[in-house]
Short mmCIF file of C-alpha atoms in Angstrom, two decimals:
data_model
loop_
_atom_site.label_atom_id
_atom_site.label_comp_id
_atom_site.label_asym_id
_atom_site.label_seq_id
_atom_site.Cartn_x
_atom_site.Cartn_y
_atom_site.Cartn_z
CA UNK A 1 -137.36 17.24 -54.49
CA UNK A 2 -138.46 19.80 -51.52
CA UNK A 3 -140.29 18.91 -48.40
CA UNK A 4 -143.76 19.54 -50.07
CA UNK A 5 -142.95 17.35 -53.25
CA UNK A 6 -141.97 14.61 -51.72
CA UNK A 7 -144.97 14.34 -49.22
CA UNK A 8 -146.93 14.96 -52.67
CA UNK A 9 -145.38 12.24 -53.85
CA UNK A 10 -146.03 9.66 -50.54
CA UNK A 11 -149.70 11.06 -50.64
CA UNK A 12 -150.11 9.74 -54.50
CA UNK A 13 -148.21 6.32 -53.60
CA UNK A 14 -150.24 5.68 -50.49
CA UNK A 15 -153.60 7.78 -50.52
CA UNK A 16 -153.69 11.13 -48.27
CA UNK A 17 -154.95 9.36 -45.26
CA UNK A 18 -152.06 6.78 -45.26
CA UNK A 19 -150.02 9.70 -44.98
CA UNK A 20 -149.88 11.74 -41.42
CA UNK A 21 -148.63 15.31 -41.38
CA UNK A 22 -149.17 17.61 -38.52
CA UNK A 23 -148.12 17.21 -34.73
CA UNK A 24 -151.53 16.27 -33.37
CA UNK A 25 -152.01 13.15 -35.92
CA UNK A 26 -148.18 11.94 -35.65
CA UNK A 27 -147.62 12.55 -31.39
CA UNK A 28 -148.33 8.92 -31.11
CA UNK A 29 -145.69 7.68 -33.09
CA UNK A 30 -143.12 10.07 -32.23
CA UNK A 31 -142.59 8.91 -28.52
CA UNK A 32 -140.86 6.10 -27.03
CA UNK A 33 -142.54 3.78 -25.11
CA UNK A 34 -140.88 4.66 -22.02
CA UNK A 35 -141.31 8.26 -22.63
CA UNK A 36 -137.47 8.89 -22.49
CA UNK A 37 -137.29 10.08 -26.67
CA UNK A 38 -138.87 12.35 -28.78
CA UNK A 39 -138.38 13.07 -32.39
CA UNK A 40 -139.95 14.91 -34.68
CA UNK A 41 -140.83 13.79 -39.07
CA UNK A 42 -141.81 15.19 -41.74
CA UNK A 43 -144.67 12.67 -42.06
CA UNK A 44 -145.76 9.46 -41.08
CA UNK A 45 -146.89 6.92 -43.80
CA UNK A 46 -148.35 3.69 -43.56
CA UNK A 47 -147.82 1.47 -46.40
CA UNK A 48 -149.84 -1.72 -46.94
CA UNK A 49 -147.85 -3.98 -49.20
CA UNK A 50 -144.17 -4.85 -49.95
CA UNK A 51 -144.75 -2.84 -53.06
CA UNK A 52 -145.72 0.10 -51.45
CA UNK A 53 -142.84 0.20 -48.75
CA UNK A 54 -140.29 -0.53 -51.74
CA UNK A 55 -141.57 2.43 -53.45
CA UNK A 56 -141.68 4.85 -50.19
CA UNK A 57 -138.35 3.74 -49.83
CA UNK A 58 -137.81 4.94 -53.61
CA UNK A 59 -138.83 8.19 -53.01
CA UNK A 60 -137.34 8.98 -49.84
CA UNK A 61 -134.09 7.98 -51.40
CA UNK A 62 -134.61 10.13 -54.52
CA UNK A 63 -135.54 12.78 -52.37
CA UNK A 64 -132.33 12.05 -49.81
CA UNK A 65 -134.37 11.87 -46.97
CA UNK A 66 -133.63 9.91 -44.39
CA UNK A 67 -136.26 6.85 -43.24
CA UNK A 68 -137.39 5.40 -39.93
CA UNK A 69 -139.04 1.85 -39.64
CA UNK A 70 -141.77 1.41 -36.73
CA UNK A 71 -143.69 -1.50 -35.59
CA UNK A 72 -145.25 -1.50 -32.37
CA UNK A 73 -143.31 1.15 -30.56
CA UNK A 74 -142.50 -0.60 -27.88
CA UNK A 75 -138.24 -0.32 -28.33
CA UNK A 76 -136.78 0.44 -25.34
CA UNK A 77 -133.77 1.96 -26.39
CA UNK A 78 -135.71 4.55 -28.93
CA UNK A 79 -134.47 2.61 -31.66
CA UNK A 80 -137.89 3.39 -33.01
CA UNK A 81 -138.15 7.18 -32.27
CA UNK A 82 -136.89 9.78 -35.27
CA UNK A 83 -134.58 12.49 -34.28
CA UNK A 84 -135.61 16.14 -33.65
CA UNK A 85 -134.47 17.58 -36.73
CA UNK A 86 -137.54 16.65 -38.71
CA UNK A 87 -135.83 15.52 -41.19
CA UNK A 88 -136.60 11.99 -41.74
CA UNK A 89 -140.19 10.21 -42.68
CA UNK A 90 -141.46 7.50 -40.71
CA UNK A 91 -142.32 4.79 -41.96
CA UNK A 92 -145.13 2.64 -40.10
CA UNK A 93 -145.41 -0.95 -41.04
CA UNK A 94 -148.74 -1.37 -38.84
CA UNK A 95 -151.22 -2.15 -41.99
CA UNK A 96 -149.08 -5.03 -43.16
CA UNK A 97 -150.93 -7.64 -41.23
CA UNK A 98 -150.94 -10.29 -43.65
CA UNK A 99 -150.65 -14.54 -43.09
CA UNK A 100 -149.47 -15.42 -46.49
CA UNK A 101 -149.03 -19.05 -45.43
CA UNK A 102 -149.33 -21.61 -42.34
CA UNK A 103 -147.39 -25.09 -43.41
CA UNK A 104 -148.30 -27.18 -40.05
CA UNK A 105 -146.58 -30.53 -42.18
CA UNK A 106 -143.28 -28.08 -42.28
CA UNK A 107 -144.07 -26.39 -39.00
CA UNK A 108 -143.57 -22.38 -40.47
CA UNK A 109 -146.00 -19.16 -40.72
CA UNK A 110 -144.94 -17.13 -42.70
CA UNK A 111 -146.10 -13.62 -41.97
CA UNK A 112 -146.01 -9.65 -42.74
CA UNK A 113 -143.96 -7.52 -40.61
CA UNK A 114 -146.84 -5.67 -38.66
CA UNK A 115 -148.45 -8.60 -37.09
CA UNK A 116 -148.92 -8.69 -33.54
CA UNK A 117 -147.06 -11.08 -31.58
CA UNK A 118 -150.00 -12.21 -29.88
CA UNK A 119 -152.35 -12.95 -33.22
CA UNK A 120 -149.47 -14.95 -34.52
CA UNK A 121 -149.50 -17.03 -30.93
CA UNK A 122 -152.62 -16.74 -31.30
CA UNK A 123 -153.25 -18.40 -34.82
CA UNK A 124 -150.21 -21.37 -34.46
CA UNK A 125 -152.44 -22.45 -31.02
CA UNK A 126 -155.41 -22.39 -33.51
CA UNK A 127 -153.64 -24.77 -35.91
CA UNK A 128 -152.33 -26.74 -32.89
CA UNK A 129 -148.47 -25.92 -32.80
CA UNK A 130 -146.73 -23.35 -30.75
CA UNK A 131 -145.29 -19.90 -31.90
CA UNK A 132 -143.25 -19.48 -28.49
CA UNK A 133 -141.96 -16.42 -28.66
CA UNK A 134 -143.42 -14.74 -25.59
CA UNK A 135 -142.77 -11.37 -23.89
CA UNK A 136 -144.39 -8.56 -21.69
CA UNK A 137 -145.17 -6.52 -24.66
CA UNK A 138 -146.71 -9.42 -26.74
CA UNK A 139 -150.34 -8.19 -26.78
CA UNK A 140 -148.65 -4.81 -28.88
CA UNK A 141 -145.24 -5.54 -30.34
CA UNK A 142 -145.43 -6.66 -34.13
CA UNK A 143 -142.98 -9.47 -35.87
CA UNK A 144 -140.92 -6.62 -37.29
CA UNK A 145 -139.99 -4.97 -34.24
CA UNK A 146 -139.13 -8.29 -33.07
CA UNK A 147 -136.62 -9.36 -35.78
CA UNK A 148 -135.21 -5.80 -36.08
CA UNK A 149 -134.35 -6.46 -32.16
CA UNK A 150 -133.64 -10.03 -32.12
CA UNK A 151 -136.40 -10.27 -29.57
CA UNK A 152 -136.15 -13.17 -26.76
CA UNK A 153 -138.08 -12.99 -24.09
CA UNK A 154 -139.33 -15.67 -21.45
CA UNK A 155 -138.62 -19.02 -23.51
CA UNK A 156 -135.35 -18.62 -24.80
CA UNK A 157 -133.78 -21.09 -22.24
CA UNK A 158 -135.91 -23.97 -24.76
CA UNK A 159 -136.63 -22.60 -27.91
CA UNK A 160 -134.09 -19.46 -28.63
CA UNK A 161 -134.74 -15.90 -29.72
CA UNK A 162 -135.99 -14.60 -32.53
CA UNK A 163 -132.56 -15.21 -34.60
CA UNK A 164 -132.88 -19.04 -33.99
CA UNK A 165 -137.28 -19.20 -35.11
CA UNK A 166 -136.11 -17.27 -38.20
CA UNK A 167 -136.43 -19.20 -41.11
CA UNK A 168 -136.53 -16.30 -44.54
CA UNK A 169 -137.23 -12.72 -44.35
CA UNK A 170 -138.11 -10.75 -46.97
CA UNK A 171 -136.60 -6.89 -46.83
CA UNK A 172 -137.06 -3.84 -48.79
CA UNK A 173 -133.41 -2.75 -48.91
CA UNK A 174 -132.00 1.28 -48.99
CA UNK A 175 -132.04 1.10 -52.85
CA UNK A 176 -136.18 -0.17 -53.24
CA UNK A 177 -134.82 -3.19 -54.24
CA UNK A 178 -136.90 -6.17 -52.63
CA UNK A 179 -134.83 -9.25 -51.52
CA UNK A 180 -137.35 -12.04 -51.23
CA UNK A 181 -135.49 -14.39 -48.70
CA UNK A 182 -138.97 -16.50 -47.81
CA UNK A 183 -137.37 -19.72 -47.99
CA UNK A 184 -138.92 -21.99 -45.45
CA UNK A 185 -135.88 -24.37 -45.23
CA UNK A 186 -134.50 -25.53 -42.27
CA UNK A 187 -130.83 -26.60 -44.22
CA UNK A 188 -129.66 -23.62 -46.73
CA UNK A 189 -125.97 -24.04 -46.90
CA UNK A 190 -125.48 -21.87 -50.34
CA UNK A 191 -123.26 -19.10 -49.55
CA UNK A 192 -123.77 -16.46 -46.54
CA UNK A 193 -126.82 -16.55 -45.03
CA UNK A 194 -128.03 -12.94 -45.40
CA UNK A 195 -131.20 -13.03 -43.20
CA UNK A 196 -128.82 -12.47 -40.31
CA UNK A 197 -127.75 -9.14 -41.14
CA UNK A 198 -131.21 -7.59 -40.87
CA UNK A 199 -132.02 -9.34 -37.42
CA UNK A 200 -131.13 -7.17 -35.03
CA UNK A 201 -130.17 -4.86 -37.09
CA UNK A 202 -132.85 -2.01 -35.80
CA UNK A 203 -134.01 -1.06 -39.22
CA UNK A 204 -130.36 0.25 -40.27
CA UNK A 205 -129.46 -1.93 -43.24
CA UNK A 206 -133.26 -2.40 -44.50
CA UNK A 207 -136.59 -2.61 -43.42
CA UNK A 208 -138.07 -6.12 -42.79
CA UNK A 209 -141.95 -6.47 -44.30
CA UNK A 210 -142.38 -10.71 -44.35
CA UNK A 211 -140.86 -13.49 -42.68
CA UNK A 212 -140.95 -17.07 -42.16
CA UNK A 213 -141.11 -18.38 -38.58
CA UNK A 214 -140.89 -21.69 -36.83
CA UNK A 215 -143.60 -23.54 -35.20
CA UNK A 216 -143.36 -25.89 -33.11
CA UNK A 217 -145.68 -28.62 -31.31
CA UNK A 218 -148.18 -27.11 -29.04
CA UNK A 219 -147.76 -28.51 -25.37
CA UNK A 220 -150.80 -30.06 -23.78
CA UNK A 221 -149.57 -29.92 -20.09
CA UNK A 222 -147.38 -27.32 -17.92
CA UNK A 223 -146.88 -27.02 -14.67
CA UNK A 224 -145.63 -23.72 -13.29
CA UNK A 225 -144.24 -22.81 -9.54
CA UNK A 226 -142.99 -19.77 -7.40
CA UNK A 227 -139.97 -20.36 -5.19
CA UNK A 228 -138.78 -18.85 -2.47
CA UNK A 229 -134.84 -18.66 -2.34
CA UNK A 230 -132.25 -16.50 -0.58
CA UNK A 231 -130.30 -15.54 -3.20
CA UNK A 232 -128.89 -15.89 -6.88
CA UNK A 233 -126.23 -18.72 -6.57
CA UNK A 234 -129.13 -20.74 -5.09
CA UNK A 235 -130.79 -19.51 -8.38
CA UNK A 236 -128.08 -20.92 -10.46
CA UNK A 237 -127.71 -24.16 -8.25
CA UNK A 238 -131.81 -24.83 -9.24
CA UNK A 239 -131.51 -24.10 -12.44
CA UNK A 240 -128.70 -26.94 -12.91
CA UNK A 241 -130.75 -29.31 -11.20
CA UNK A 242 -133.97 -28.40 -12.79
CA UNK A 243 -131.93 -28.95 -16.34
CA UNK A 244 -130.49 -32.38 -15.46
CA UNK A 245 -134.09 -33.87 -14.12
CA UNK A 246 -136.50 -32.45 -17.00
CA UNK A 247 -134.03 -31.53 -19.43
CA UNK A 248 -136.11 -29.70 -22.45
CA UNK A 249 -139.39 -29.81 -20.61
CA UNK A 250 -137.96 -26.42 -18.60
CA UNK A 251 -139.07 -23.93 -20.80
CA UNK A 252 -138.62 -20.68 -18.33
CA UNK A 253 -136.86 -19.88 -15.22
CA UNK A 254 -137.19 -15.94 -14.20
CA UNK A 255 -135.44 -14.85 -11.11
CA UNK A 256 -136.94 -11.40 -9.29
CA UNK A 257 -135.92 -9.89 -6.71
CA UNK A 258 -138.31 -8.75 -3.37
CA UNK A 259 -137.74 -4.90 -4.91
CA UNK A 260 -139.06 -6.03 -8.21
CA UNK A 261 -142.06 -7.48 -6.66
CA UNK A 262 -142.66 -5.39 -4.46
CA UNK A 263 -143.48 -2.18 -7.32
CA UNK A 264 -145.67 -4.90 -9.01
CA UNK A 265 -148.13 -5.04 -5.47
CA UNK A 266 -147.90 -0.76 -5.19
CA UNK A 267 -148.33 0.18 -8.88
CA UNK A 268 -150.80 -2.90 -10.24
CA UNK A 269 -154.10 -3.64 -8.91
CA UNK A 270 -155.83 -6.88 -8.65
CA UNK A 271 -155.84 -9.89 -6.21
CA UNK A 272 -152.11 -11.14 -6.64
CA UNK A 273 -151.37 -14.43 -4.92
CA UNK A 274 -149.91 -14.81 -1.07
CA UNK A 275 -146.44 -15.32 -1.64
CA UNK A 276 -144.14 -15.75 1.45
CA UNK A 277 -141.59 -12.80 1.94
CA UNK A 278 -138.17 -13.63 0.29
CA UNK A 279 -134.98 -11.90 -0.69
CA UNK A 280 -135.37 -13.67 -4.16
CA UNK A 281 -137.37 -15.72 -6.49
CA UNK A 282 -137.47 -17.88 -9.00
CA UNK A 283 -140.44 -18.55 -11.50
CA UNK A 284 -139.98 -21.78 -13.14
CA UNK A 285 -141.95 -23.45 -15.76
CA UNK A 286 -141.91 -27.15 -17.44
CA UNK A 287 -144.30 -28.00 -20.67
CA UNK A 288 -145.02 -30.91 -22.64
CA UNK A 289 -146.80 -34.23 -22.81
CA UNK A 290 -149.94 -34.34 -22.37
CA UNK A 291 -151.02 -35.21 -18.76
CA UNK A 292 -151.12 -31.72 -16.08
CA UNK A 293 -151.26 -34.04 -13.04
CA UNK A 294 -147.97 -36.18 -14.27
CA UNK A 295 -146.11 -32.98 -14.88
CA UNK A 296 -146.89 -31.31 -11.55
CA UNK A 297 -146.36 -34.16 -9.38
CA UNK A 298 -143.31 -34.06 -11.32
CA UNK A 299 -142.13 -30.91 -10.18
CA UNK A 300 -143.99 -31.20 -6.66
CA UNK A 301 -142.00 -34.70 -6.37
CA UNK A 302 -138.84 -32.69 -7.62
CA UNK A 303 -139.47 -29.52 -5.08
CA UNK A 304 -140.48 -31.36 -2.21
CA UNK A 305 -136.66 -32.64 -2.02
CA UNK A 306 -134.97 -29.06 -2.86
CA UNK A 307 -137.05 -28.17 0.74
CA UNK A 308 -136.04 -31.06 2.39
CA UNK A 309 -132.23 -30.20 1.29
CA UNK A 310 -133.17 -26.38 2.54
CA UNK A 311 -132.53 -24.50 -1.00
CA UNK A 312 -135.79 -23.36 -1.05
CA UNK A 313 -137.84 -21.39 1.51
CA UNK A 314 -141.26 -21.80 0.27
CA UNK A 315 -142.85 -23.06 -2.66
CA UNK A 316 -146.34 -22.19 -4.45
CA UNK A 317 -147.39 -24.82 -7.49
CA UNK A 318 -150.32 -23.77 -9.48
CA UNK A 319 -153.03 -26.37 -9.64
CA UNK A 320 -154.77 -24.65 -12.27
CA UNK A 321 -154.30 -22.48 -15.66
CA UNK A 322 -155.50 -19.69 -13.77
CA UNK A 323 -153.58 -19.94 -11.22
CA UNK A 324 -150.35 -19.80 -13.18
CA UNK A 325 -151.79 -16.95 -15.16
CA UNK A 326 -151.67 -15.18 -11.98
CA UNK A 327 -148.44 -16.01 -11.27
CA UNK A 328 -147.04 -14.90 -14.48
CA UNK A 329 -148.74 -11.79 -14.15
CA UNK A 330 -146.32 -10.90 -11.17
CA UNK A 331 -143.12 -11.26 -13.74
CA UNK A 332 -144.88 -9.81 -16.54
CA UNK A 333 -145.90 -6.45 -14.90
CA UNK A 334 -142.96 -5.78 -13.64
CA UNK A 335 -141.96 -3.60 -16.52
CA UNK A 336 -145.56 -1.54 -16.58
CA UNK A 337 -145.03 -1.35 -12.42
CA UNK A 338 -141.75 0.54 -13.20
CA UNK A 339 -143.03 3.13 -15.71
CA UNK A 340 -146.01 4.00 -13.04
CA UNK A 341 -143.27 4.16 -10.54
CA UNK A 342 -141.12 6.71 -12.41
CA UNK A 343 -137.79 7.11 -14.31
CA UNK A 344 -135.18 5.03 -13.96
CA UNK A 345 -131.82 3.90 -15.23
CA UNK A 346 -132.27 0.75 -17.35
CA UNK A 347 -129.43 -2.28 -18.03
CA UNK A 348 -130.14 -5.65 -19.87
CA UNK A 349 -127.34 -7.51 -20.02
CA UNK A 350 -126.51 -10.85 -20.07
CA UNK A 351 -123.31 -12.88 -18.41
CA UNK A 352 -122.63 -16.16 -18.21
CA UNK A 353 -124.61 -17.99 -15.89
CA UNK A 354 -122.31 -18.91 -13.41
CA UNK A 355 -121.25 -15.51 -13.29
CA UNK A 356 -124.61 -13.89 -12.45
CA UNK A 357 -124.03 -14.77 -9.05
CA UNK A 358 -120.63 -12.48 -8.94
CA UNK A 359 -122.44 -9.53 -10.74
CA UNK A 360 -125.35 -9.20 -8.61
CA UNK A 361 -123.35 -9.11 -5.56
CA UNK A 362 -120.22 -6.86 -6.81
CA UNK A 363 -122.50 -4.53 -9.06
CA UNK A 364 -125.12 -3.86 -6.12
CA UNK A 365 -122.17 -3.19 -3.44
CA UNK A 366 -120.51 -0.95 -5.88
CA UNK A 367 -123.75 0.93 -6.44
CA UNK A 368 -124.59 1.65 -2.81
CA UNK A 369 -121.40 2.58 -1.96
CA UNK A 370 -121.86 5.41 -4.89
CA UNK A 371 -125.58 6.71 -4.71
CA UNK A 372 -126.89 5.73 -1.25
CA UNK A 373 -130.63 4.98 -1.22
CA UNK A 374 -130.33 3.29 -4.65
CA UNK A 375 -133.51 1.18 -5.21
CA UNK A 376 -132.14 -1.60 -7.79
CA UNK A 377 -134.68 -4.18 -9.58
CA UNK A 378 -133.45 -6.85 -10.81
CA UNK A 379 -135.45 -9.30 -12.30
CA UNK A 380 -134.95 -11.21 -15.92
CA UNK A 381 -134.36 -14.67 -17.56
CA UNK A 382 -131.68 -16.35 -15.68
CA UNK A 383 -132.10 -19.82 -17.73
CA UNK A 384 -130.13 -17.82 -20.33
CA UNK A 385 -128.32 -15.32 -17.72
CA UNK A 386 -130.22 -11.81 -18.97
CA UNK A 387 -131.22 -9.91 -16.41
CA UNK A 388 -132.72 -6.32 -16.62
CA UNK A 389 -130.94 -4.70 -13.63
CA UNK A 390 -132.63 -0.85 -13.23
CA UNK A 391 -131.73 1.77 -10.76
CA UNK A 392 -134.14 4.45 -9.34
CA UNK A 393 -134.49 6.43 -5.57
CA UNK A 394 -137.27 5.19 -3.74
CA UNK A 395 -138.55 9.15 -3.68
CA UNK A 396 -139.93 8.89 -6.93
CA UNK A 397 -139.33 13.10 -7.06
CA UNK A 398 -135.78 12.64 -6.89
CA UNK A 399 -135.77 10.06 -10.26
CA UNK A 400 -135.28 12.98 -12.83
CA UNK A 401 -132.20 14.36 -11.10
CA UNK A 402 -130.99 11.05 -10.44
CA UNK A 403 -131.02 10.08 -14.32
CA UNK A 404 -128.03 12.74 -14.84
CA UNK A 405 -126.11 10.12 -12.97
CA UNK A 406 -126.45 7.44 -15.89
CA UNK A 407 -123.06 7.90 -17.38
CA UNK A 408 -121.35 7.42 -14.16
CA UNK A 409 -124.19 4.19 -13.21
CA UNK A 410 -123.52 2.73 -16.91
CA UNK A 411 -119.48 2.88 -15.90
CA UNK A 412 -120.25 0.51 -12.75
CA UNK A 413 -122.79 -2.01 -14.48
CA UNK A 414 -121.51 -2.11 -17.89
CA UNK A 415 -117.54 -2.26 -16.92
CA UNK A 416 -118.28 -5.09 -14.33
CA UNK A 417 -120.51 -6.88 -16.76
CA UNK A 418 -117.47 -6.59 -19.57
CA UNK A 419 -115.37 -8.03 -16.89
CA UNK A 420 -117.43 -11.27 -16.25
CA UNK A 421 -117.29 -12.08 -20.19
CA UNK A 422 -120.86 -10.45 -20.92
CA UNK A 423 -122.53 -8.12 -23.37
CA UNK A 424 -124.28 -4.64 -22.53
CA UNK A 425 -127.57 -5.47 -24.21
CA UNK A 426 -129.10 -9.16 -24.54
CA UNK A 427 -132.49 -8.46 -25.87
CA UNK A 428 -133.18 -4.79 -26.02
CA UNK A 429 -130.98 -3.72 -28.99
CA UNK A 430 -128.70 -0.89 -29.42
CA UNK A 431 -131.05 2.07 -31.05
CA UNK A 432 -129.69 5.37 -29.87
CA UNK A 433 -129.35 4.60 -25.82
CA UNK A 434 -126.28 2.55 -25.93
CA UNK A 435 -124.44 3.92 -29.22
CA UNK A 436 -122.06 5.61 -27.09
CA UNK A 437 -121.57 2.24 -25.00
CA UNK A 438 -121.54 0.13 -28.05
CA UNK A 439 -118.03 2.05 -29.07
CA UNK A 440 -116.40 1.10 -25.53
CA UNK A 441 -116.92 -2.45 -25.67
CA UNK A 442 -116.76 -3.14 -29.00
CA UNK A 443 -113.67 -3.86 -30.34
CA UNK A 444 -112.18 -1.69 -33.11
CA UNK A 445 -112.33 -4.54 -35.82
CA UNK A 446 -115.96 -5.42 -35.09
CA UNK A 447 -117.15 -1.43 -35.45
CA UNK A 448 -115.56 -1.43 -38.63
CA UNK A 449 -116.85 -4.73 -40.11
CA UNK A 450 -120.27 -3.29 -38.73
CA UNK A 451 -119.42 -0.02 -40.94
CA UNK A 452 -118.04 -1.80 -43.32
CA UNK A 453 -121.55 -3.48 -44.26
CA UNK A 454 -123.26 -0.23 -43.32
CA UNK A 455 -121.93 1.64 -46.03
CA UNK A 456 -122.18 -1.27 -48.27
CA UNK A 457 -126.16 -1.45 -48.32
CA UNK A 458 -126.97 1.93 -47.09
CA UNK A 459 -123.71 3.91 -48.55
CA UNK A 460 -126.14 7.20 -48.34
CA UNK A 461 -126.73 6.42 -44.51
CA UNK A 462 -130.59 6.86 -44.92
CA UNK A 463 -131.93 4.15 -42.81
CA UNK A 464 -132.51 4.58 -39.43
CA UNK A 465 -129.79 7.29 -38.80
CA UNK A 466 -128.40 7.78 -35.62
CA UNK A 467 -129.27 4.05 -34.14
CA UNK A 468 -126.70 1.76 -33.45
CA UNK A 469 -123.91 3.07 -35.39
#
């Protein structure tokens, strides 16, 4: 089957205009969201139904083409982006927006692949229970993306990522086969449980079109604070403390650094609170019950001693919603601040938490010693020690040249962070940024397992080429 034939072929499945051809109509789906990749497809299709991606997937495979998933295209490793051959067809999962079911008794939503994060927050608030799941990119990421990732984000420290609110997925594997997996069952102990291959798995072994997720009670009352502190082992210190007094109630605590704020007040307008200058902060907030007031005298009760024993510097409580919107907005922009300020070299790793500490300080020595007038910005989830830890020059001009330094920044971060016991990505994925890396700090036996079940459900090596493996 030639080029022509098999876009023919898509066109009949799907309808012509489900089918994109042409570099004007595809340009949007052929860059990363950070701008760093660019590929190039034979088409871009965008199947509606299970049925339809299983027989895309048919075709392509007939035709030995090679397929790329897509949700939301917001990966940040271009696990999302084809490859410049033009070879491959990409295959959009943006029109399956279904709810096929919301069980508030059993506490699941079961959902299609490309529906927003934020409708699916946005419906479980509806229905009174929480889908908690919550990260920068929520108002455009889709539940694919997210499972294909593993996705965690701001709440992990309570409620896990997105391999622990996974209850079934359904996938259309490399063969067109459909494995219906939708089993909303909290206990499932018959045999391997095969929804774990396919999380995180960036769209190489199959491409995820339905899942069922947890819910979970929606909290009536938070109460949300920015601290002051001088540096990361205070961080750690608070977060031990905050753990023992409210226990589960702490559902976030994001450190940032004065570098990381400081791009959100140059690149983002808007009124952003008065926040007292500080080598560090922390973020922190509690939820549940069902009384505001109780829970922040709580934590003003709680805070008011961490001053009086001088780990903090400062402290700002919300008294409102609004207010802690605004607060949150300082974390959450942090990413979009970055892309307005330039290129830069990204890390997300994760350590052990009593670790972080150790990195911070042995990892930003080592990097000024090397490129002097380094701007690093470090900011992340330290309740579950990931922090995104991204280099730049304060000239943004000099950003480009300074991005053919990555291999030699990568060997600092990512050979210290292998050191302290920790892993090279947390929450970002593999996709084609950190292949190379993968092979370094991987052991031999685990690549080859990983291969192993590669060419097991994808002998032909048509999904996703090129990402992780």
């Amino acid at each position: 089957m030639n080029d022509a034939h098999l876009i023919r072929t898509l066109s009949d499945l799907l309808g012509s205009g489900n089918v994109l051809t042409g570099t004007d109509r595809m340009a949007a789906y052929l860059a990363d969201w950070r701008g760093r990749y660019r590929g190039a497809a034979l088409c871009v299709v965008r199947p509606a139904t299970t049925a339809a991606v299983s027989a895309v997937v048919r075709a392509c495979t007939e035709a030995g083409v090679a397929m790329v998933p897509q949700g939301g295209n917001t990966s940040l490793c271009g696990a999302a982006t084809p490859a410049l051959d033009g070879r491959s067809v990409l295959i959009s999962l943006s029109r399956m927006q279904r709810v096929r079911a919301l069980d508030t008794a059993n506490n699941t939503i079961t959902v299609e692949a490309g529906c927003v994060l934020q409708a699916v927050q946005e419906l479980a608030a509806q229905a009174g229970r929480l889908f908690p799941l919550s990260l920068a990119a929520e108002g455009s990421c889709q539940i694919g993306g997210n499972l294909s990732t593993n996705a965690g984000g701001v709440q992990v420290l309570r409620y896990g990522n997105m391999r622990e609110l996974t209850l079934g997925l359904e996938v259309v594997l490399p063969s067109g086969e459909i494995w219906n997996g939708l089993r909303a069952l909290r206990k499932d102990n018959t045999g391997y449980d095969l929804k774990h291959l396919f999380i995180g798995a960036e769209g190489t072994l199959g491409i995820i079109t339905a899942a069922v997720l947890k819910l979970f009670p929606l909290p009536r009352a938070t109460a949300t604070a920015w601290l002051a502190i001088a540096s990361p082992a205070l961080a750690v210190r608070l977060l031990a403390d905050l753990q023992a007094r409210f226990g589960a109630s702490l559902t976030a605590c994001e450190l940032v650094s004065e570098a990381a704020l400081a791009l959100v007040r140059k690149y983002i307008p808007g009124a952003h609170p008065a926040l007292p200058a500080s080598p560090w902060y922390l973020l922190i907030e509690l939820s549940g019950g069902s009384d505001d007031t109780a829970q922040r005298d709580a934590l003003a009760a709680f805070l008011e001693t961490a001053l009086d024993e001088c780990v903090l510097g400062d402290v700002l409580l919300a008294q409102s919603g609004e207010q802690a919107k605004r607060l949150w907005a300082l974390r959450e922009n942090i990413g979009e601040a970055q892309k307005r300020a330039g290129l830069s070299i990204k890390h997300d790793v994760s350590l052990p938490i009593s670790r972080l500490p150790e990195f911070v300080e042995r990892a930003g020595r080592a990097l000024e010693q090397a490129f002097p007038e380094i701007r690093i910005v470090t900011f992340g989830h330290i309740g579950d020690g990931n922090l995104h830890y991204n280099q730049s020059k304060s000239a943004v001009g000099e950003n480009a040249a300074f991005l053919a330094a990555q291999p030699a920044v990568n060997r600092i971060v990512h050979d210290l962070v292998h050191e302290l016991g920790g892993s090279i990505s947390a929450e970002h994925g593999i996709g084609q940024l950190k292949r190379m890396e993968l092979l370094r700090y991987k052991s031999p036996v685990e690549i080859e397992m990983m291969r192993a079940i590669k060419r097991t459900l994808d002998p032909r090596g048509l999904m996703n080429p090129g990402k992780v493996l």
